[in-house]
Short mmCIF file of C-alpha atoms in Angstrom, two decimals:
data_model
loop_
_atom_site.label_atom_id
_atom_site.label_comp_id
_atom_site.label_asym_id
_atom_site.label_seq_id
_atom_site.Cartn_x
_atom_site.Cartn_y
_atom_site.Cartn_z
CA UNK A 1 9.31 18.91 -10.78
CA UNK A 2 11.97 16.20 -10.98
CA UNK A 3 11.06 12.61 -10.25
CA UNK A 4 12.56 10.76 -7.30
CA UNK A 5 13.63 7.15 -7.03
CA UNK A 6 11.57 4.88 -4.77
CA UNK A 7 12.37 1.17 -4.66
CA UNK A 8 14.18 1.42 -7.97
CA UNK A 9 11.47 3.38 -9.81
CA UNK A 10 11.40 7.04 -10.72
CA UNK A 11 8.12 8.63 -9.67
CA UNK A 12 6.63 12.05 -9.08
CA UNK A 13 7.72 13.06 -5.54
CA UNK A 14 4.23 13.89 -4.26
CA UNK A 15 1.89 11.06 -3.37
CA UNK A 16 -1.64 10.66 -2.09
CA UNK A 17 -2.55 9.16 1.27
CA UNK A 18 -5.93 7.55 1.79
CA UNK A 19 -6.33 7.54 5.58
CA UNK A 20 -9.98 8.16 6.51
CA UNK A 21 -11.07 7.74 2.88
CA UNK A 22 -13.65 5.28 1.53
CA UNK A 23 -15.69 5.09 4.71
CA UNK A 24 -18.66 7.27 3.80
CA UNK A 25 -20.81 6.06 0.93
CA UNK A 26 -22.03 9.59 0.20
CA UNK A 27 -18.40 10.76 -0.24
CA UNK A 28 -17.12 7.75 -2.22
CA UNK A 29 -17.33 9.28 -5.72
CA UNK A 30 -16.04 12.64 -4.50
CA UNK A 31 -13.02 10.94 -2.91
CA UNK A 32 -12.41 8.84 -6.03
CA UNK A 33 -12.50 12.02 -8.10
CA UNK A 34 -9.99 13.67 -5.75
CA UNK A 35 -7.60 10.77 -6.36
CA UNK A 36 -8.13 11.06 -10.12
CA UNK A 37 -7.43 14.80 -10.07
CA UNK A 38 -4.11 14.04 -8.39
CA UNK A 39 -3.32 11.34 -10.96
CA UNK A 40 -4.26 13.68 -13.80
CA UNK A 41 -1.72 16.16 -12.43
CA UNK A 42 1.18 13.72 -12.31
CA UNK A 43 0.80 11.91 -8.99
CA UNK A 44 1.81 8.26 -9.23
CA UNK A 45 2.22 7.19 -5.59
CA UNK A 46 -0.88 6.16 -3.67
CA UNK A 47 -0.55 5.05 -0.06
CA UNK A 48 -3.23 2.97 1.63
CA UNK A 49 -3.54 0.22 4.25
CA UNK A 50 -5.68 -2.77 5.10
CA UNK A 51 -6.79 -1.02 8.30
CA UNK A 52 -7.99 2.19 6.62
CA UNK A 53 -11.74 1.81 6.81
CA UNK A 54 -11.29 -1.94 7.26
CA UNK A 55 -10.30 -2.20 3.60
CA UNK A 56 -12.64 0.50 2.28
CA UNK A 57 -9.76 2.80 1.33
CA UNK A 58 -8.24 0.03 -0.79
CA UNK A 59 -11.59 -0.51 -2.51
CA UNK A 60 -11.80 3.23 -3.16
CA UNK A 61 -8.32 3.25 -4.68
CA UNK A 62 -9.24 0.34 -6.97
CA UNK A 63 -12.31 2.23 -8.15
CA UNK A 64 -10.40 5.49 -8.64
CA UNK A 65 -7.49 4.01 -10.62
CA UNK A 66 -9.58 1.82 -12.91
CA UNK A 67 -9.19 4.12 -15.95
CA UNK A 68 -5.41 4.44 -15.50
CA UNK A 69 -2.46 2.33 -16.60
CA UNK A 70 -1.50 0.27 -13.54
CA UNK A 71 2.18 0.10 -14.55
CA UNK A 72 2.44 3.90 -14.33
CA UNK A 73 1.23 3.92 -10.72
CA UNK A 74 3.14 3.14 -7.53
CA UNK A 75 0.78 1.47 -5.06
CA UNK A 76 1.72 1.12 -1.41
CA UNK A 77 -0.31 -0.72 1.19
CA UNK A 78 0.40 -1.67 4.77
CA UNK A 79 -0.10 -4.83 6.81
CA UNK A 80 -1.29 -4.63 10.41
CA UNK A 81 1.29 -5.84 12.96
CA UNK A 82 -1.13 -8.52 14.13
CA UNK A 83 -1.20 -9.86 10.55
CA UNK A 84 2.57 -9.77 9.99
CA UNK A 85 3.35 -13.44 10.71
CA UNK A 86 4.60 -15.95 8.14
CA UNK A 87 1.15 -17.53 8.15
CA UNK A 88 -1.08 -14.44 8.14
CA UNK A 89 0.89 -11.91 6.04
CA UNK A 90 0.30 -13.74 2.73
CA UNK A 91 -3.42 -13.90 3.51
CA UNK A 92 -3.57 -10.19 4.36
CA UNK A 93 -1.65 -9.38 1.20
CA UNK A 94 -4.02 -11.45 -0.95
CA UNK A 95 -6.98 -9.64 0.60
CA UNK A 96 -5.39 -6.26 -0.12
CA UNK A 97 -4.60 -7.26 -3.71
CA UNK A 98 -8.22 -8.33 -4.22
CA UNK A 99 -9.57 -5.10 -2.75
CA UNK A 100 -7.14 -3.07 -4.89
CA UNK A 101 -7.93 -5.19 -7.97
CA UNK A 102 -4.27 -5.66 -8.82
CA UNK A 103 -1.82 -8.55 -9.08
CA UNK A 104 1.00 -6.83 -7.20
CA UNK A 105 1.96 -3.95 -4.94
CA UNK A 106 4.91 -1.73 -5.65
CA UNK A 107 5.61 -1.56 -1.93
CA UNK A 108 4.21 -3.36 1.10
CA UNK A 109 4.91 -1.94 4.54
CA UNK A 110 4.67 -3.19 8.09
CA UNK A 111 2.35 -0.54 9.51
CA UNK A 112 4.03 -0.40 12.93
CA UNK A 113 5.92 -2.65 15.32
CA UNK A 114 3.90 -5.38 16.99
CA UNK A 115 4.47 -8.55 18.97
CA UNK A 116 5.52 -10.68 15.98
CA UNK A 117 9.33 -10.71 15.70
CA UNK A 118 10.51 -8.41 12.92
CA UNK A 119 12.69 -11.24 11.58
CA UNK A 120 9.56 -13.34 10.96
CA UNK A 121 7.85 -10.44 9.22
CA UNK A 122 10.88 -9.84 7.01
CA UNK A 123 10.97 -13.52 6.09
CA UNK A 124 7.29 -13.36 5.12
CA UNK A 125 7.85 -10.15 3.11
CA UNK A 126 10.81 -11.68 1.28
CA UNK A 127 8.73 -14.73 0.39
CA UNK A 128 5.85 -12.74 -1.14
CA UNK A 129 8.41 -10.57 -2.93
CA UNK A 130 10.03 -13.67 -4.45
CA UNK A 131 6.56 -14.70 -5.65
CA UNK A 132 6.18 -11.36 -7.49
CA UNK A 133 3.26 -10.20 -5.35
CA UNK A 134 5.21 -7.18 -4.09
CA UNK A 135 8.07 -5.35 -5.78
CA UNK A 136 9.56 -4.01 -2.53
CA UNK A 137 8.86 -3.88 1.18
CA UNK A 138 9.54 -1.58 4.08
CA UNK A 139 8.38 -0.38 7.46
CA UNK A 140 6.25 2.50 8.69
CA UNK A 141 6.00 4.23 12.05
CA UNK A 142 9.06 2.68 13.69
CA UNK A 143 11.48 4.48 15.98
CA UNK A 144 15.19 4.79 15.19
CA UNK A 145 16.04 2.22 17.87
CA UNK A 146 13.68 -0.26 16.16
CA UNK A 147 15.30 0.47 12.79
CA UNK A 148 18.78 -0.04 14.21
CA UNK A 149 17.77 -3.48 15.49
#
């Protein structure tokens, strides 16, 4: 299968989502192994979020990817709309980076539209990008009308 370009990188076009993962201690190793099986078969993209299991999915991802070369992976996480302000977004990002045990994200997404103006969120995303903490940013779960704005 041919690779696709995401945020300037060529990656395998199938990724792994981690929604509802990392929450059950008795399933933790089984879920980590499922991620590793995907990685062993060419998957590079892993999608997670600070809200998934209140950070447990990010901790699971960190555990699962430990034996792999970080530079070969494409990690995506998402910030909650309530945390998408200029003040809070950098804090949320730092917490995600710690849980994921990495220095940077390949992509950081606004999880969905909230009450914080999108312009403020974009300013915050651009700032953490300029600091090298994220390679790219984007949005998730927005309607076309929101995107056009």
